[in-house]
Amino acid sequence: MSLEGDPPSGVLPDGGLLKRSLVIAGHRTSVSLEAAFWEALRQLAAARGVSVQALVGRIDAARGEQNLSSAIRVFVLKAVWPGERAWPVAVADDAEAKML
């Protein structure tokens, strides 16, 4: 997920909210996150071998009643916080659930 004007890969961008459109479970939705969260989410998706859209779909399926933007931010923080792990999210190609 790269848009013109995005910073080079691996660079934590400055900036405010960026709104991006995604299709999740067959429904088009918009998600607003700070540029740094979009970059972190992109890196986490790449490390897991999935697209940002696929990873957001998995976060969406596991979030319960939590706001999607908030669920994404919490997922990113848990993925990078020492001693924390993101919640189990099933990987479509694997028979067992993995920590994403």
PDB file of C-alpha atoms in Angstrom:
ATOM      1  CA  MET A   1       0.000   0.000   0.000  1.00  0.00           C
ATOM      2  CA  SER A   2       2.035   2.884  -1.247  1.00  0.00           C
ATOM      3  CA  LEU A   3       0.753   6.232  -2.315  1.00  0.00           C
ATOM      4  CA  GLU A   4       2.640   8.928  -4.156  1.00  0.00           C
ATOM      5  CA  GLY A   5       4.301  11.167  -1.611  1.00  0.00           C
ATOM      6  CA  ASP A   6       4.647   8.400   0.991  1.00  0.00           C
ATOM      7  CA  PRO A   7       8.029   8.383   2.732  1.00  0.00           C
ATOM      8  CA  PRO A   8      10.614   5.761   1.789  1.00  0.00           C
ATOM      9  CA  SER A   9      10.112   2.350   3.375  1.00  0.00           C
ATOM     10  CA  GLY A  10      11.454   2.146   6.919  1.00  0.00           C
ATOM     11  CA  VAL A  11      11.271   5.881   7.591  1.00  0.00           C
ATOM     12  CA  LEU A  12       8.831   6.843  10.333  1.00  0.00           C
ATOM     13  CA  PRO A  13       6.825   9.656   8.762  1.00  0.00           C
ATOM     14  CA  ASP A  14       5.667  12.841  10.390  1.00  0.00           C
ATOM     15  CA  GLY A  15       2.216  14.120   9.796  1.00  0.00           C
ATOM     16  CA  GLY A  16      -1.364  14.067  10.827  1.00  0.00           C
ATOM     17  CA  LEU A  17      -4.233  11.831   9.894  1.00  0.00           C
ATOM     18  CA  LEU A  18      -4.307  10.124   6.525  1.00  0.00           C
ATOM     19  CA  LYS A  19      -7.569   8.652   5.305  1.00  0.00           C
ATOM     20  CA  ARG A  20      -7.331   5.529   3.154  1.00  0.00           C
ATOM     21  CA  SER A  21     -10.064   3.458   1.546  1.00  0.00           C
ATOM     22  CA  LEU A  22     -10.028  -0.313   1.971  1.00  0.00           C
ATOM     23  CA  VAL A  23     -12.336  -3.196   1.105  1.00  0.00           C
ATOM     24  CA  ILE A  24     -12.900  -5.370   4.166  1.00  0.00           C
ATOM     25  CA  ALA A  25     -15.131  -8.440   4.033  1.00  0.00           C
ATOM     26  CA  GLY A  26     -16.514  -7.188   0.739  1.00  0.00           C
ATOM     27  CA  HIS A  27     -17.412  -3.732   2.065  1.00  0.00           C
ATOM     28  CA  ARG A  28     -15.628  -0.512   1.180  1.00  0.00           C
ATOM     29  CA  THR A  29     -14.631   1.527   4.227  1.00  0.00           C
ATOM     30  CA  SER A  30     -12.348   4.437   5.044  1.00  0.00           C
ATOM     31  CA  VAL A  31      -9.823   4.343   7.852  1.00  0.00           C
ATOM     32  CA  SER A  32      -8.082   7.402   9.298  1.00  0.00           C
ATOM     33  CA  LEU A  33      -4.711   6.862  10.974  1.00  0.00           C
ATOM     34  CA  GLU A  34      -1.643   8.951  11.565  1.00  0.00           C
ATOM     35  CA  ALA A  35       1.058   8.515   8.917  1.00  0.00           C
ATOM     36  CA  ALA A  36       3.339   6.736  11.414  1.00  0.00           C
ATOM     37  CA  PHE A  37       0.651   4.113  12.114  1.00  0.00           C
ATOM     38  CA  TRP A  38       0.117   3.514   8.377  1.00  0.00           C
ATOM     39  CA  GLU A  39       3.862   2.944   7.950  1.00  0.00           C
ATOM     40  CA  ALA A  40       4.073   0.632  10.970  1.00  0.00           C
ATOM     41  CA  LEU A  41       1.028  -1.290   9.735  1.00  0.00           C
ATOM     42  CA  ARG A  42       2.623  -1.597   6.282  1.00  0.00           C
ATOM     43  CA  GLN A  43       5.812  -2.984   7.810  1.00  0.00           C
ATOM     44  CA  LEU A  44       3.911  -5.430  10.033  1.00  0.00           C
ATOM     45  CA  ALA A  45       1.898  -6.673   7.046  1.00  0.00           C
ATOM     46  CA  ALA A  46       5.049  -7.092   4.943  1.00  0.00           C
ATOM     47  CA  ALA A  47       6.758  -9.012   7.752  1.00  0.00           C
ATOM     48  CA  ARG A  48       3.788 -11.387   7.822  1.00  0.00           C
ATOM     49  CA  GLY A  49       3.657 -11.751   4.039  1.00  0.00           C
ATOM     50  CA  VAL A  50       0.183 -10.236   3.685  1.00  0.00           C
ATOM     51  CA  SER A  51      -1.189  -7.022   2.261  1.00  0.00           C
ATOM     52  CA  VAL A  52      -2.188  -4.121   4.501  1.00  0.00           C
ATOM     53  CA  GLN A  53      -5.777  -4.697   3.422  1.00  0.00           C
ATOM     54  CA  ALA A  54      -5.610  -8.389   4.434  1.00  0.00           C
ATOM     55  CA  LEU A  55      -4.066  -7.552   7.805  1.00  0.00           C
ATOM     56  CA  VAL A  56      -6.697  -4.884   8.475  1.00  0.00           C
ATOM     57  CA  GLY A  57      -9.358  -7.442   7.552  1.00  0.00           C
ATOM     58  CA  ARG A  58      -7.992  -9.806  10.189  1.00  0.00           C
ATOM     59  CA  ILE A  59      -7.822  -7.018  12.775  1.00  0.00           C
ATOM     60  CA  ASP A  60     -11.401  -6.094  11.889  1.00  0.00           C
ATOM     61  CA  ALA A  61     -12.599  -9.681  12.374  1.00  0.00           C
ATOM     62  CA  ALA A  62     -10.986  -9.872  15.833  1.00  0.00           C
ATOM     63  CA  ARG A  63     -11.847  -6.398  17.180  1.00  0.00           C
ATOM     64  CA  GLY A  64     -15.305  -6.981  18.619  1.00  0.00           C
ATOM     65  CA  GLU A  65     -17.055  -3.677  19.379  1.00  0.00           C
ATOM     66  CA  GLN A  66     -13.875  -1.572  19.278  1.00  0.00           C
ATOM     67  CA  ASN A  67     -13.588   1.215  16.695  1.00  0.00           C
ATOM     68  CA  LEU A  68     -11.534  -0.035  13.701  1.00  0.00           C
ATOM     69  CA  SER A  69      -8.991   2.807  13.774  1.00  0.00           C
ATOM     70  CA  SER A  70      -8.486   2.254  17.505  1.00  0.00           C
ATOM     71  CA  ALA A  71      -8.182  -1.509  17.026  1.00  0.00           C
ATOM     72  CA  ILE A  72      -5.479  -0.965  14.398  1.00  0.00           C
ATOM     73  CA  ARG A  73      -3.533   1.395  16.679  1.00  0.00           C
ATOM     74  CA  VAL A  74      -3.726  -1.079  19.589  1.00  0.00           C
ATOM     75  CA  PHE A  75      -2.649  -3.923  17.278  1.00  0.00           C
ATOM     76  CA  VAL A  76       0.382  -1.927  16.109  1.00  0.00           C
ATOM     77  CA  LEU A  77       1.341  -0.952  19.663  1.00  0.00           C
ATOM     78  CA  LYS A  78       1.023  -4.521  20.942  1.00  0.00           C
ATOM     79  CA  ALA A  79       3.099  -5.763  18.009  1.00  0.00           C
ATOM     80  CA  VAL A  80       6.005  -3.454  18.879  1.00  0.00           C
ATOM     81  CA  TRP A  81       5.668  -3.115  22.672  1.00  0.00           C
ATOM     82  CA  PRO A  82       8.311  -5.114  24.587  1.00  0.00           C
ATOM     83  CA  GLY A  83       6.727  -8.173  26.186  1.00  0.00           C
ATOM     84  CA  GLU A  84       3.422  -7.786  24.332  1.00  0.00           C
ATOM     85  CA  ARG A  85       2.069  -9.624  21.325  1.00  0.00           C
ATOM     86  CA  ALA A  86      -0.821  -8.831  19.061  1.00  0.00           C
ATOM     87  CA  TRP A  87      -3.856 -11.048  19.635  1.00  0.00           C
ATOM     88  CA  PRO A  88      -4.206 -14.342  17.741  1.00  0.00           C
ATOM     89  CA  VAL A  89      -5.425 -13.790  14.201  1.00  0.00           C
ATOM     90  CA  ALA A  90      -5.882 -16.760  11.888  1.00  0.00           C
ATOM     91  CA  VAL A  91      -3.691 -16.796   8.813  1.00  0.00           C
ATOM     92  CA  ALA A  92      -5.753 -17.953   5.827  1.00  0.00           C
ATOM     93  CA  ASP A  93      -3.027 -20.248   4.452  1.00  0.00           C
ATOM     94  CA  ASP A  94      -2.331 -21.980   7.781  1.00  0.00           C
ATOM     95  CA  ALA A  95      -4.451 -24.551   9.535  1.00  0.00           C
ATOM     96  CA  GLU A  96      -3.541 -23.161  12.948  1.00  0.00           C
ATOM     97  CA  ALA A  97      -3.831 -19.655  14.357  1.00  0.00           C
ATOM     98  CA  LYS A  98      -0.643 -17.629  14.607  1.00  0.00           C
ATOM     99  CA  MET A  99       0.178 -14.538  16.550  1.00  0.00           C
ATOM    100  CA  LEU A 100       0.204 -11.618  14.112  1.00  0.00           C
TER     101      LEU A 100
END
